[in-house]
mmCIF file of C-alpha atoms in Angstrom:
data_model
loop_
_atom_site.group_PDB
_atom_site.id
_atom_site.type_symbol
_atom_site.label_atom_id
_atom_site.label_comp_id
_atom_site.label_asym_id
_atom_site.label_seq_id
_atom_site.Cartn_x
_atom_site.Cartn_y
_atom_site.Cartn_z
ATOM 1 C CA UNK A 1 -6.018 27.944 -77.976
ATOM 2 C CA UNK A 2 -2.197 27.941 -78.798
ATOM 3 C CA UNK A 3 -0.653 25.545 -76.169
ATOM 4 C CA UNK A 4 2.435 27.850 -76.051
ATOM 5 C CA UNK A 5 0.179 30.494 -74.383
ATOM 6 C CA UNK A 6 0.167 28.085 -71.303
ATOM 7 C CA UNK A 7 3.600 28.954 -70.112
ATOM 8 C CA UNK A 8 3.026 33.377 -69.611
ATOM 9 C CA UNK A 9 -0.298 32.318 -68.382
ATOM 10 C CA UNK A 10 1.308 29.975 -65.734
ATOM 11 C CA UNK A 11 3.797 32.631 -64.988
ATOM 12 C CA UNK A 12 1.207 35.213 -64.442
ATOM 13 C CA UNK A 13 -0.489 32.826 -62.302
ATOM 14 C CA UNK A 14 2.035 32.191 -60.246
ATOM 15 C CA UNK A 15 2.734 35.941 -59.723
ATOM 16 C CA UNK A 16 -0.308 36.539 -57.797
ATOM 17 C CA UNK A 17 -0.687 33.204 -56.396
ATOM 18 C CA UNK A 18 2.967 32.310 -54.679
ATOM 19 C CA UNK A 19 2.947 35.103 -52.588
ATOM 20 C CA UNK A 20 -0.363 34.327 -51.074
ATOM 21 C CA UNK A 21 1.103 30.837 -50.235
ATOM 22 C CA UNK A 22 4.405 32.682 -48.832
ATOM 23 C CA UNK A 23 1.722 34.974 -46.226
ATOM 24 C CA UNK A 24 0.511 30.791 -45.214
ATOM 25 C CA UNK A 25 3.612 29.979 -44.850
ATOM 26 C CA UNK A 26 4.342 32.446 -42.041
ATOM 27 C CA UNK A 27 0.636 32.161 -40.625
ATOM 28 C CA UNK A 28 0.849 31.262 -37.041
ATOM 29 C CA UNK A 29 -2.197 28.843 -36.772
ATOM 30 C CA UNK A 30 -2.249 28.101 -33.478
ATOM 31 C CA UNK A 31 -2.823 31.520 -32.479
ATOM 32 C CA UNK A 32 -4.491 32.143 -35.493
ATOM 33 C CA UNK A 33 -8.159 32.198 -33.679
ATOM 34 C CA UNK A 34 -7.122 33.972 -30.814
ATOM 35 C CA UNK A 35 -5.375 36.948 -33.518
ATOM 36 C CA UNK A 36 -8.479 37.245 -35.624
ATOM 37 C CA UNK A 37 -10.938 37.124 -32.959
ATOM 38 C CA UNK A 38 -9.533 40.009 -30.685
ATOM 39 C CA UNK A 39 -11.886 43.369 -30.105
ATOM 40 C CA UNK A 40 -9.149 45.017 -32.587
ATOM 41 C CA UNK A 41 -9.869 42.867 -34.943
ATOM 42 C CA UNK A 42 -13.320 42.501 -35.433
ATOM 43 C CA UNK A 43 -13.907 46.069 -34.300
ATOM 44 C CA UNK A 44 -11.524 46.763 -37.915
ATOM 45 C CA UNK A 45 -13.448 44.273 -39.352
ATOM 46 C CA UNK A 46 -17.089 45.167 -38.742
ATOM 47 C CA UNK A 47 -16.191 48.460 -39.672
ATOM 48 C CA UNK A 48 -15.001 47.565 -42.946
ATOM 49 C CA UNK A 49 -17.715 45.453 -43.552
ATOM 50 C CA UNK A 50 -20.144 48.363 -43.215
ATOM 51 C CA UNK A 51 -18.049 51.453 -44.569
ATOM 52 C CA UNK A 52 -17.432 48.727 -48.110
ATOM 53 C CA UNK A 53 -21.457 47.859 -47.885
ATOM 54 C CA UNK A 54 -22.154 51.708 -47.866
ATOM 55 C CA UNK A 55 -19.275 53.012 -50.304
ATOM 56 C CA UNK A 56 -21.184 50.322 -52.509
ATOM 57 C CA UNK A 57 -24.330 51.905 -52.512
ATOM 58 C CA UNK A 58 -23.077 55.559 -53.372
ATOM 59 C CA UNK A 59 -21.199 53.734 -56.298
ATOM 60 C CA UNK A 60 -24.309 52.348 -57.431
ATOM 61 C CA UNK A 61 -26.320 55.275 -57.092
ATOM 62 C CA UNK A 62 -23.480 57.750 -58.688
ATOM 63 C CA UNK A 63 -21.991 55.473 -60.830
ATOM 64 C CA UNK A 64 -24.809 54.258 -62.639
ATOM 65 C CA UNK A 65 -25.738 57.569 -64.156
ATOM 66 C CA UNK A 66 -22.284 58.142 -65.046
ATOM 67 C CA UNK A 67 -21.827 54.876 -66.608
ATOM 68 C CA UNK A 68 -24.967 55.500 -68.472
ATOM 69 C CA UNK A 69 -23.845 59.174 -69.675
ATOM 70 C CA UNK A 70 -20.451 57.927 -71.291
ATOM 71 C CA UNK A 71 -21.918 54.952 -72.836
ATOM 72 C CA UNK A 72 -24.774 56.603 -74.455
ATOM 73 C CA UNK A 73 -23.914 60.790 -74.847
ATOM 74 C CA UNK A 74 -22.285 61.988 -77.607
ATOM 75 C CA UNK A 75 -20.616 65.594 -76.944
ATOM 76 C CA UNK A 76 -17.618 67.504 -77.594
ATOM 77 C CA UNK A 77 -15.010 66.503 -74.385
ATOM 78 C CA UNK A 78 -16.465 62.883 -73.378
ATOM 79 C CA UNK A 79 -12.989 61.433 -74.023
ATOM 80 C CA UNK A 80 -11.602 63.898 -71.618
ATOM 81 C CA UNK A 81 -14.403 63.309 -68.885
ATOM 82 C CA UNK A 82 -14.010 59.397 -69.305
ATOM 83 C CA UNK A 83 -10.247 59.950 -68.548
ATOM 84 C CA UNK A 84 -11.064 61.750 -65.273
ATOM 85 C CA UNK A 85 -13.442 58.898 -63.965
ATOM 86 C CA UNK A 86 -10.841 56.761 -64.887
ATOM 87 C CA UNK A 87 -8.128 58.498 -63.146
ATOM 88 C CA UNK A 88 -8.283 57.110 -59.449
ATOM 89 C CA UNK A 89 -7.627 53.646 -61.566
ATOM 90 C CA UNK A 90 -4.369 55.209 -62.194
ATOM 91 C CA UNK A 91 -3.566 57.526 -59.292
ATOM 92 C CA UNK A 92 -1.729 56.093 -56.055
ATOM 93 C CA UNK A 93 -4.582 55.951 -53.170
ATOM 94 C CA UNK A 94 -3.382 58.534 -50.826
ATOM 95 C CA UNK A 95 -2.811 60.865 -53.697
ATOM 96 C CA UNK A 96 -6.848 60.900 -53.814
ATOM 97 C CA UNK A 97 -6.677 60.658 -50.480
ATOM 98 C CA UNK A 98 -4.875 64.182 -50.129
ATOM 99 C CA UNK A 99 -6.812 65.453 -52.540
ATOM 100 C CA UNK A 100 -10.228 64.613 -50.862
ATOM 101 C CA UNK A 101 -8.543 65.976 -47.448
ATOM 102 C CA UNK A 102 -7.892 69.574 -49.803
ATOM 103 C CA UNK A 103 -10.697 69.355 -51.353
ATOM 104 C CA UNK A 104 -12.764 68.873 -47.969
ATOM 105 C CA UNK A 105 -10.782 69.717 -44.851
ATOM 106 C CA UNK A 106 -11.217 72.927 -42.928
ATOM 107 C CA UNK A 107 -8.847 74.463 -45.157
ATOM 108 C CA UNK A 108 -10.114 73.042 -48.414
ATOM 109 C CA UNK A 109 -12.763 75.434 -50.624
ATOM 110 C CA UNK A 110 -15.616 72.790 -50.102
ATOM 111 C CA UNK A 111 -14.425 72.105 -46.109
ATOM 112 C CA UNK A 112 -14.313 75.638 -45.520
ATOM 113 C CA UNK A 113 -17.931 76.567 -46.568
ATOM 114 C CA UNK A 114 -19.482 73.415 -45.299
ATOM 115 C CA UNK A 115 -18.087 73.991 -41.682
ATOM 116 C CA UNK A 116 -18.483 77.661 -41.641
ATOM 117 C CA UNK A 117 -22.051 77.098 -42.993
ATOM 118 C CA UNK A 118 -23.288 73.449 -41.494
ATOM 119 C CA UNK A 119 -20.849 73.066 -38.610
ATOM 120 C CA UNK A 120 -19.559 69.879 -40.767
ATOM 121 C CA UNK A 121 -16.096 68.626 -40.453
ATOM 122 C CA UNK A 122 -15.677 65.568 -42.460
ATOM 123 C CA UNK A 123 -11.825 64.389 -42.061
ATOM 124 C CA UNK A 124 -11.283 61.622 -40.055
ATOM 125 C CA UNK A 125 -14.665 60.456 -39.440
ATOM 126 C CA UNK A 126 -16.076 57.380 -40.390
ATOM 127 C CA UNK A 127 -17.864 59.656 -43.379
ATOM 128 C CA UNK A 128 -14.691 60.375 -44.324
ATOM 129 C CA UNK A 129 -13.808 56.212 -44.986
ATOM 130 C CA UNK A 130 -16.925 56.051 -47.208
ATOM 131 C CA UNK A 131 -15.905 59.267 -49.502
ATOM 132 C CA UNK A 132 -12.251 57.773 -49.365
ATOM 133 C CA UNK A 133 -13.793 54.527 -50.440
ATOM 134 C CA UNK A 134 -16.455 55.498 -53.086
ATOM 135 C CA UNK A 135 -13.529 57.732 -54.617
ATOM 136 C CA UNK A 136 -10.895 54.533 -55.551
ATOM 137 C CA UNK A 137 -13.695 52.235 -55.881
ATOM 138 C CA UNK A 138 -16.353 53.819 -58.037
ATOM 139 C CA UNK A 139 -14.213 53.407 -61.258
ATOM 140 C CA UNK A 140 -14.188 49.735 -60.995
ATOM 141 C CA UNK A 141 -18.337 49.800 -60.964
ATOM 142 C CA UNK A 142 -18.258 52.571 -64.115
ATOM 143 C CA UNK A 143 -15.637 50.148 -66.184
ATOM 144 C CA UNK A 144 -18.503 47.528 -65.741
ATOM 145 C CA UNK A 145 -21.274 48.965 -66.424
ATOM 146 C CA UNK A 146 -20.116 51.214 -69.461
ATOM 147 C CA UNK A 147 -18.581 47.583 -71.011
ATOM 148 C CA UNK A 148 -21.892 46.098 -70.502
ATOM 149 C CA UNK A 149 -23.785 48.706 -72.002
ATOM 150 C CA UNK A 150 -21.315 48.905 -75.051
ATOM 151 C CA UNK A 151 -21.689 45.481 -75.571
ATOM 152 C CA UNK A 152 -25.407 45.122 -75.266
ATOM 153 C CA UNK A 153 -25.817 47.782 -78.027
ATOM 154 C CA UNK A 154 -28.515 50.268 -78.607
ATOM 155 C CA UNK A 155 -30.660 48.534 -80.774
ATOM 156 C CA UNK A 156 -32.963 46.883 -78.512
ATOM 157 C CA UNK A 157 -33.681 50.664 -76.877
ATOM 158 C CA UNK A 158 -34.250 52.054 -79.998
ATOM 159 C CA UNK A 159 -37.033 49.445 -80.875
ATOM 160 C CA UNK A 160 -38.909 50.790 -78.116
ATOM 161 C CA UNK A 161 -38.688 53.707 -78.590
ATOM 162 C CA UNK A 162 -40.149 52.975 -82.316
ATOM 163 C CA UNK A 163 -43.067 51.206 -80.387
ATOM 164 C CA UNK A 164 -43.835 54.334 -78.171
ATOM 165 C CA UNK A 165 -41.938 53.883 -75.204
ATOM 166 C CA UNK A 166 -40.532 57.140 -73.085
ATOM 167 C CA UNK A 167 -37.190 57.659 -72.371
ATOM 168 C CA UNK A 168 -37.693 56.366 -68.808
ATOM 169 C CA UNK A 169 -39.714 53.379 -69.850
ATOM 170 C CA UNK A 170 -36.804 52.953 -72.244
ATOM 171 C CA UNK A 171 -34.561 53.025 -69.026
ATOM 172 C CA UNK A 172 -36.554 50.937 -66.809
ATOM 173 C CA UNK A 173 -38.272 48.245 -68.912
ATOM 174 C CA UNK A 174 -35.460 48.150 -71.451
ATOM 175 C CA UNK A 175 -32.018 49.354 -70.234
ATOM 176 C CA UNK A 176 -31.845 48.696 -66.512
ATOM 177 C CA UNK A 177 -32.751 44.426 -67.693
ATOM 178 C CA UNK A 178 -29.661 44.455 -69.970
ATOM 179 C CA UNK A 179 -27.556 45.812 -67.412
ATOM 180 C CA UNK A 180 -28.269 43.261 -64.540
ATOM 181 C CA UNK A 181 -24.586 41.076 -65.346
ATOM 182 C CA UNK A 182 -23.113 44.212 -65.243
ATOM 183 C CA UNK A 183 -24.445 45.475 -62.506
ATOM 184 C CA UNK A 184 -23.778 42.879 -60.451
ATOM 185 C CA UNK A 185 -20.181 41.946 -61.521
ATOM 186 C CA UNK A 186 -19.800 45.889 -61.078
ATOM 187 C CA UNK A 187 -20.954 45.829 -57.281
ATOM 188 C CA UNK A 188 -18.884 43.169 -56.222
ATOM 189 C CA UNK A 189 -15.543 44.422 -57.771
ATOM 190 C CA UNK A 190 -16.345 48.135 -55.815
ATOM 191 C CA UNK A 191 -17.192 45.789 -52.823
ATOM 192 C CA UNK A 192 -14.051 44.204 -52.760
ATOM 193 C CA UNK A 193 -11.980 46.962 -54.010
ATOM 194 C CA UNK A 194 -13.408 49.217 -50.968
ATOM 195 C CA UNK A 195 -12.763 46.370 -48.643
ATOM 196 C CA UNK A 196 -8.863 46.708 -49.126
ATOM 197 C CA UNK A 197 -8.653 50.648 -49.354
ATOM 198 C CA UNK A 198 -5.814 51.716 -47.672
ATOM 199 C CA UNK A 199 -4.284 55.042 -48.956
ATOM 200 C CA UNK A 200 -7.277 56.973 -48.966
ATOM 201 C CA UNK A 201 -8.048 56.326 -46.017
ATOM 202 C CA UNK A 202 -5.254 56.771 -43.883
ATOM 203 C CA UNK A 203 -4.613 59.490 -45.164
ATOM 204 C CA UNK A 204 -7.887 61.277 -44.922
ATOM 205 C CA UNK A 205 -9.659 59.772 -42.126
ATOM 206 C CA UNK A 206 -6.673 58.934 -40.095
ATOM 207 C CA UNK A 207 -6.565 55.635 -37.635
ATOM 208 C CA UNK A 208 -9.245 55.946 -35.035
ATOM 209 C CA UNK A 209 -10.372 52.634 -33.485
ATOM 210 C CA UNK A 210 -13.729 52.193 -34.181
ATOM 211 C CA UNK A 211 -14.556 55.157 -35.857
ATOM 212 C CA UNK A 212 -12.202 55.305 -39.219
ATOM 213 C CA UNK A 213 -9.910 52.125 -38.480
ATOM 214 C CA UNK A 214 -10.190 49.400 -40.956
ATOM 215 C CA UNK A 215 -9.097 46.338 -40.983
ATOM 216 C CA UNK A 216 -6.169 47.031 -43.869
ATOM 217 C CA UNK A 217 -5.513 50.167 -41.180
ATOM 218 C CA UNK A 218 -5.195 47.552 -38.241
ATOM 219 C CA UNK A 219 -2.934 45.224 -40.533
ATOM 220 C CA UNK A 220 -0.964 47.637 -41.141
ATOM 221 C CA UNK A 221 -0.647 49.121 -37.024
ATOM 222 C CA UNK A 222 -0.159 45.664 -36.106
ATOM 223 C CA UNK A 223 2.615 45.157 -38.437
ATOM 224 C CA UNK A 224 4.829 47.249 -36.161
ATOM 225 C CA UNK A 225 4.214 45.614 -32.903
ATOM 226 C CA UNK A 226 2.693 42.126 -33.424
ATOM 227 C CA UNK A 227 3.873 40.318 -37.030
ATOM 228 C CA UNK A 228 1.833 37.670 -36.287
ATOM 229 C CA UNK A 229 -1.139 39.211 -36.205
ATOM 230 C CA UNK A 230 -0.550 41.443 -38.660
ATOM 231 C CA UNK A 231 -0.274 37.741 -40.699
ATOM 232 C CA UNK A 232 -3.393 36.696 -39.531
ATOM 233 C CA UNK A 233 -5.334 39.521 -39.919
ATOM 234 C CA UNK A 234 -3.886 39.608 -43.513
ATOM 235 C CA UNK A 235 -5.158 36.269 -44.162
ATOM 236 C CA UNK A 236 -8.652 36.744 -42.881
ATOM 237 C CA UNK A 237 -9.121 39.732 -45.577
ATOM 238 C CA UNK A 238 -7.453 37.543 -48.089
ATOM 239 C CA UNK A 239 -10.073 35.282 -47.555
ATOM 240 C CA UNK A 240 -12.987 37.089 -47.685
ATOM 241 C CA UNK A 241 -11.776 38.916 -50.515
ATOM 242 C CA UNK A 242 -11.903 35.242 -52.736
ATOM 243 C CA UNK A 243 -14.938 34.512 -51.229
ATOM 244 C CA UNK A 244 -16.985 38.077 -52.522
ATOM 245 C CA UNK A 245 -14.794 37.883 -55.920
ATOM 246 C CA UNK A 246 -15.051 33.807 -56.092
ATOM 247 C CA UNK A 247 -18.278 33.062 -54.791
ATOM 248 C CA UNK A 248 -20.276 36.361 -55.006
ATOM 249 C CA UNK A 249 -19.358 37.686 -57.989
ATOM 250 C CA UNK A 250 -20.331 34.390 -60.203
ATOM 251 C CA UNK A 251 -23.488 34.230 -58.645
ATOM 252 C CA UNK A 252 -24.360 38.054 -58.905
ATOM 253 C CA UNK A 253 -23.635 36.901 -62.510
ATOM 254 C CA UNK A 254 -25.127 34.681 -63.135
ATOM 255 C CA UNK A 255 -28.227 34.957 -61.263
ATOM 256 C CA UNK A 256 -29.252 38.029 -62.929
ATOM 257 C CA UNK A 257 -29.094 36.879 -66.394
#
């Protein structure tokens, strides 16, 4: 590797690592346990924890398929539907997040016939933080997988499938084993990503402790009355964001090769 390419990597580096060391800087750490240990807080965080966890698993279960579909189909359009799963990579949060809340709310053409018909309303409700979630996140799991099936090939399917093997034997004894890296580099990165949704969210499910309050929500509600432990709080999902990308993500890796 050229040794000039040292100096824009360092650079780039530095962009995403000085500011973390600016939010230490302002850390308060003597009240640091007291901040991140309040009923706010872990109230923001456990919810988090398990909207992320379940946004995960929808990703997983939709994403997969869809992965699979642009990776393998071949029909007129698939560049144009690729674009469109793509597109929350691109679009600010709370754009999708309006657009779920039209596409859902009382007034929306979905939200309309599925409270008039099921007596469901699912804006701000903790239903609501998974959808907003699964929406921003999903793409991160689909880049993944689709990569890992591109790069595995087709060629060790299609050798079943000369020795006799149906298209779901194909899928399970043949498919689903090459896509284990992927799979679990793909889970993680939606993990995380859904973990620090913000836009989405707030705008629609709202800021209701303990039902649709995150913790980047509480960060964010503390930041007008309490810097500090807006700080702290910042630095506790800083933290367990390098410790699901750092830790969890190798080893999801890894371990399933």
């Amino acid at each position: 590797m050229p040794r000039l390419l040292w100096v824009p990597a360092l650079l780039g580096f530095a962009v995403v690592v000085l500011p973390v060391i600016g939010l230490l800087g302002r850390v308060d750490w003597v009240r640091l346990p007291e901040l991140v240990s309040s009923d706010a807080a872990l109230s923001a965080l456990g919810l988090s924890l398990q909207t992320a966890a379940m946004s995960t698993l929808l990703c997983l279960l939709l994403g997969g398929p869809l992965a699979l579909v642009l990776a393998r189909a071949d029909f007129r359009g698939l560049r144009f539907l690729r674009s469109l799963v793509l597109l929350p990579l691109v679009l600010p949060p709370v754009v999708g997040g309006l657009a779920l809340l039209y596409l859902l709310g009382r007034n929306g053409f979905l939200g309309q016939w599925l409270d008039v018909g099921f007596g469901l309303r699912l804006p701000y409700t903790t239903a609501a933080v998974v959808l907003a979630q699964t929406f921003v996140a999903m793409p991160f799991l689909v880049v993944s997988l689709e990569g890992a099936l591109r790069t595995a090939g087709e060629r060790y399917e299609a050798v079943a499938a000369t020795l006799g093997a149906g298209r779901w034997t194909v899928l399970r004894r043949v498919t689903i084993p090459l896509l284990l890296p992927g799979i679990g580099s793909g889970v993680v990165l939606a993990f995380a990503r859904a973990l620090g949704e913000f836009g989405a969210t707030i705008a629609f499910a709202g800021s209701l402790e303990g039902t649709t309050r995150t913790l980047p929500l509480e960060i964010y509600l503390q930041r007008e009355s309490d810097v500090d432990a807006a700080v702290a709080l910042s630095l506790l999902l800083v933290v367990i964001a390098i410790v699901v990308i750092a830790v969890a993500r190798p080893r999801a890796v890894e371990g399933l090769r």
